[in-house]
mmCIF file of C-alpha atoms and ligand atoms in Angstrom:
data_model
loop_
_atom_site.group_PDB
_atom_site.id
_atom_site.type_symbol
_atom_site.label_atom_id
_atom_site.label_comp_id
_atom_site.label_asym_id
_atom_site.label_seq_id
_atom_site.Cartn_x
_atom_site.Cartn_y
_atom_site.Cartn_z
ATOM 1 C CA UNK D 1046 259.136 79.512 197.847
ATOM 2 C CA UNK D 1047 260.584 79.156 194.377
ATOM 3 C CA UNK D 1048 263.234 81.358 192.861
ATOM 4 C CA UNK D 1049 261.737 84.316 191.065
ATOM 5 C CA UNK D 1050 263.473 85.897 188.099
ATOM 6 C CA UNK D 1051 261.200 88.853 187.532
ATOM 7 C CA UNK D 1052 258.955 90.398 190.175
ATOM 8 C CA UNK D 1053 256.311 92.975 189.324
ATOM 9 C CA UNK D 1054 255.216 95.262 192.159
ATOM 10 C CA UNK D 1055 251.761 96.817 191.831
ATOM 11 C CA UNK D 1056 251.580 100.203 193.521
ATOM 12 C CA UNK D 1057 248.711 102.616 194.053
ATOM 13 C CA UNK D 1058 251.089 105.557 194.742
ATOM 14 C CA UNK D 1059 249.728 106.272 198.219
ATOM 15 C CA UNK D 1060 252.154 106.028 201.164
ATOM 16 C CA UNK D 1061 251.223 102.366 201.344
ATOM 17 C CA UNK D 1062 253.077 101.790 198.086
ATOM 18 C CA UNK D 1063 256.337 102.142 200.005
ATOM 19 C CA UNK D 1064 255.407 99.207 202.256
ATOM 20 C CA UNK D 1065 254.597 97.038 199.258
ATOM 21 C CA UNK D 1066 257.835 97.947 197.484
ATOM 22 C CA UNK D 1067 259.871 97.269 200.643
ATOM 23 C CA UNK D 1068 258.355 93.793 201.008
ATOM 24 C CA UNK D 1069 258.963 93.023 197.337
ATOM 25 C CA UNK D 1070 262.559 94.126 197.734
ATOM 26 C CA UNK D 1071 262.927 91.715 200.707
ATOM 27 C CA UNK D 1072 261.951 88.871 198.374
ATOM 28 C CA UNK D 1073 263.997 90.085 195.419
ATOM 29 C CA UNK D 1074 267.307 90.881 197.083
ATOM 30 C CA UNK D 1075 268.445 87.451 198.312
ATOM 31 C CA UNK D 1076 267.464 85.866 194.975
ATOM 32 C CA UNK D 1077 268.814 88.602 192.734
ATOM 33 C CA UNK D 1078 265.411 88.977 191.053
ATOM 34 C CA UNK D 1079 264.679 91.788 188.625
ATOM 35 C CA UNK D 1080 262.096 94.232 190.015
ATOM 36 C CA UNK D 1081 259.568 96.201 187.966
ATOM 37 C CA UNK D 1082 256.873 98.601 189.125
ATOM 38 C CA UNK D 1083 253.417 99.121 187.710
ATOM 39 C CA UNK D 1084 250.751 101.699 188.379
ATOM 40 C CA UNK D 1085 247.424 101.599 186.570
ATOM 41 C CA UNK D 1086 245.568 104.792 185.824
ATOM 42 C CA UNK D 1087 241.861 104.320 185.415
ATOM 43 C CA UNK D 1088 240.557 106.648 182.716
ATOM 44 C CA UNK D 1089 238.267 109.318 184.188
ATOM 45 C CA UNK D 1090 235.649 108.408 181.603
ATOM 46 C CA UNK D 1091 235.174 105.100 183.526
ATOM 47 C CA UNK D 1092 233.992 107.094 186.529
ATOM 48 C CA UNK D 1093 231.747 109.447 184.605
ATOM 49 C CA UNK D 1094 230.734 107.096 181.796
ATOM 50 C CA UNK D 1095 230.681 109.966 179.318
ATOM 51 C CA UNK D 1096 227.445 111.231 180.897
ATOM 52 C CA UNK D 1097 228.944 114.583 181.796
ATOM 53 C CA UNK D 1098 229.683 116.802 178.793
ATOM 54 C CA UNK D 1099 233.140 117.847 179.968
ATOM 55 C CA UNK D 1100 236.584 117.742 178.437
ATOM 56 C CA UNK D 1101 238.621 115.731 180.901
ATOM 57 C CA UNK D 1102 241.808 115.716 178.824
ATOM 58 C CA UNK D 1103 243.811 118.246 180.830
ATOM 59 C CA UNK D 1104 242.857 116.667 184.158
ATOM 60 C CA UNK D 1105 243.813 113.261 182.799
ATOM 61 C CA UNK D 1106 247.157 114.618 181.621
ATOM 62 C CA UNK D 1107 247.833 116.127 185.039
ATOM 63 C CA UNK D 1108 247.027 112.783 186.709
ATOM 64 C CA UNK D 1109 249.453 111.027 184.346
ATOM 65 C CA UNK D 1110 252.208 113.555 185.018
ATOM 66 C CA UNK D 1111 251.819 113.220 188.781
ATOM 67 C CA UNK D 1112 251.717 109.417 188.546
ATOM 68 C CA UNK D 1113 254.947 109.339 186.508
ATOM 69 C CA UNK D 1114 256.725 111.547 189.056
ATOM 70 C CA UNK D 1115 255.541 109.522 192.042
ATOM 71 C CA UNK D 1116 256.419 106.229 190.370
ATOM 72 C CA UNK D 1117 259.881 107.541 189.494
ATOM 73 C CA UNK D 1118 260.450 108.638 193.122
ATOM 74 C CA UNK D 1119 259.435 105.197 194.374
ATOM 75 C CA UNK D 1120 261.622 103.503 191.755
ATOM 76 C CA UNK D 1121 264.612 105.639 192.731
ATOM 77 C CA UNK D 1122 264.611 104.122 196.239
ATOM 78 C CA UNK D 1123 265.476 100.751 194.652
ATOM 79 C CA UNK D 1124 267.397 101.873 191.571
ATOM 80 C CA UNK D 1125 264.687 100.614 189.240
ATOM 81 C CA UNK D 1126 265.363 102.075 185.793
ATOM 82 C CA UNK D 1127 262.804 103.965 183.637
ATOM 83 C CA UNK D 1128 262.122 101.019 181.346
ATOM 84 C CA UNK D 1129 260.878 99.029 184.332
ATOM 85 C CA UNK D 1130 258.559 101.772 185.638
ATOM 86 C CA UNK D 1131 255.268 101.012 183.939
ATOM 87 C CA UNK D 1132 252.290 103.310 183.801
ATOM 88 C CA UNK D 1133 249.346 101.492 182.240
ATOM 89 C CA UNK D 1134 245.827 102.661 181.463
ATOM 90 C CA UNK D 1135 242.722 100.750 182.452
ATOM 91 C CA UNK D 1136 241.504 98.512 185.240
ATOM 92 C CA UNK D 1137 244.442 97.543 187.504
ATOM 93 C CA UNK D 1138 243.736 93.777 187.492
ATOM 94 C CA UNK D 1139 243.348 93.589 183.700
ATOM 95 C CA UNK D 1140 246.435 95.670 182.986
ATOM 96 C CA UNK D 1141 248.565 93.909 185.636
ATOM 97 C CA UNK D 1142 247.708 90.518 184.079
ATOM 98 C CA UNK D 1143 248.512 91.795 180.583
ATOM 99 C CA UNK D 1144 251.802 93.360 181.629
ATOM 100 C CA UNK D 1145 252.933 90.360 183.650
ATOM 101 C CA UNK D 1146 252.517 88.117 180.588
ATOM 102 C CA UNK D 1147 254.208 90.611 178.288
ATOM 103 C CA UNK D 1148 257.167 91.123 180.632
ATOM 104 C CA UNK D 1149 257.404 87.417 181.556
ATOM 105 C CA UNK D 1150 256.913 88.142 185.227
ATOM 106 C CA UNK D 1151 256.851 85.137 187.559
ATOM 107 C CA UNK D 1152 255.614 86.912 190.712
ATOM 108 C CA UNK D 1153 253.296 89.843 191.276
ATOM 109 C CA UNK D 1154 253.517 91.570 194.672
ATOM 110 C CA UNK D 1155 250.528 93.546 195.846
ATOM 111 C CA UNK D 1156 249.215 95.132 199.043
ATOM 112 C CA UNK D 1157 246.076 93.928 200.748
ATOM 113 C CA UNK D 1158 243.734 95.563 203.224
ATOM 114 C CA UNK D 1159 241.985 93.367 205.770
ATOM 115 C CA UNK D 1160 238.563 94.444 204.629
ATOM 116 C CA UNK D 1161 235.322 93.488 206.244
ATOM 117 C CA UNK D 1162 231.659 94.402 205.989
ATOM 118 C CA UNK D 1163 230.684 96.435 202.945
ATOM 119 C CA UNK D 1164 234.254 96.953 201.838
ATOM 120 C CA UNK D 1165 234.679 93.163 201.599
ATOM 121 C CA UNK D 1166 231.552 92.877 199.482
ATOM 122 C CA UNK D 1167 232.902 95.511 197.149
ATOM 123 C CA UNK D 1168 236.101 93.482 196.734
ATOM 124 C CA UNK D 1169 239.670 94.614 196.430
ATOM 125 C CA UNK D 1170 242.420 95.013 193.883
ATOM 126 C CA UNK D 1171 244.352 92.120 195.480
ATOM 127 C CA UNK D 1172 241.334 89.809 195.056
ATOM 128 C CA UNK D 1173 240.804 90.893 191.496
ATOM 129 C CA UNK D 1174 244.483 90.377 190.613
ATOM 130 C CA UNK D 1175 244.463 86.896 192.167
ATOM 131 C CA UNK D 1176 241.616 85.772 189.917
ATOM 132 C CA UNK D 1177 242.848 84.804 186.486
ATOM 133 C CA UNK D 1178 246.535 85.300 187.317
ATOM 134 C CA UNK D 1179 248.987 83.350 185.180
ATOM 135 C CA UNK D 1180 251.850 83.589 187.680
ATOM 136 C CA UNK D 1181 252.306 83.563 191.462
ATOM 137 C CA UNK D 1182 250.800 86.404 193.474
ATOM 138 C CA UNK D 1183 251.893 87.542 196.944
ATOM 139 C CA UNK D 1184 249.596 89.842 198.825
ATOM 140 C CA UNK D 1185 251.028 91.675 201.832
ATOM 141 C CA UNK D 1186 248.703 92.876 204.542
ATOM 142 C CA UNK D 1187 249.093 96.632 204.741
ATOM 143 C CA UNK D 1188 249.965 98.009 208.154
ATOM 144 C CA UNK D 1189 247.243 100.658 208.454
ATOM 145 C CA UNK D 1190 244.711 97.888 209.293
HETATM 146 P P1 AMP B 2432 243.131 98.298 197.121
HETATM 147 O O1 AMP B 2432 242.537 96.922 197.180
HETATM 148 O O2 AMP B 2432 242.608 99.086 195.973
HETATM 149 O O3 AMP B 2432 243.078 99.017 198.407
HETATM 150 O O4 AMP B 2432 244.675 98.146 196.807
HETATM 151 C C1 AMP B 2432 245.468 97.174 197.378
HETATM 152 C C2 AMP B 2432 246.740 97.022 196.563
HETATM 153 O O5 AMP B 2432 246.419 96.887 195.186
HETATM 154 C C3 AMP B 2432 247.699 98.206 196.600
HETATM 155 O O6 AMP B 2432 248.543 98.157 197.744
HETATM 156 C C4 AMP B 2432 248.493 97.972 195.334
HETATM 157 O O7 AMP B 2432 249.441 96.918 195.517
HETATM 158 C C5 AMP B 2432 247.412 97.488 194.376
HETATM 159 N N1 AMP B 2432 246.786 98.585 193.601
HETATM 160 C C6 AMP B 2432 245.689 99.297 193.921
HETATM 161 N N2 AMP B 2432 245.424 100.219 192.976
HETATM 162 C C7 AMP B 2432 246.374 100.079 192.036
HETATM 163 C C8 AMP B 2432 246.665 100.741 190.807
HETATM 164 N N3 AMP B 2432 245.894 101.743 190.357
HETATM 165 N N4 AMP B 2432 247.734 100.345 190.090
HETATM 166 C C9 AMP B 2432 248.520 99.331 190.521
HETATM 167 N N5 AMP B 2432 248.291 98.658 191.674
HETATM 168 C C10 AMP B 2432 247.242 99.027 192.424
#
């Protein structure tokens, strides 16, 4: 394994995020790597495609607020400062690729579920992030499997 200067940890802000962050920290600590966190918020309009005549603004704002708080709590466990707690908007794989280029990240750490059957056919965030990545990716099998 090479020496990584800047590691980006992708978190979905469920309890599983803690496992992913802990594993990333295991890699970062002995090498003195910089750690950043990213959480992608998918706009609600993606889910509803604009078909429902509803103003989703306040719900979206609430989601963003909650995400910021949860990301900050996760970051606090590793002393990751505000400027390295990234909330991005859009599809996780697209935004993670964009951010990792912009922040000159050399490793992305992500969780992975051992999916099978229909869930495998539907794919996963880890798979999507792996495709088209411009840096190394490490996917950790999440323990709930
Ligand atoms: P999933 O394949 O969606 O179950 O997620 C597996 C892993 O992908 C999670 O453990 C995170 O590392 C990452 N991930 C999923 N959703 C997001 C998100 N919205 N933002 C950032 N990373 C995510």
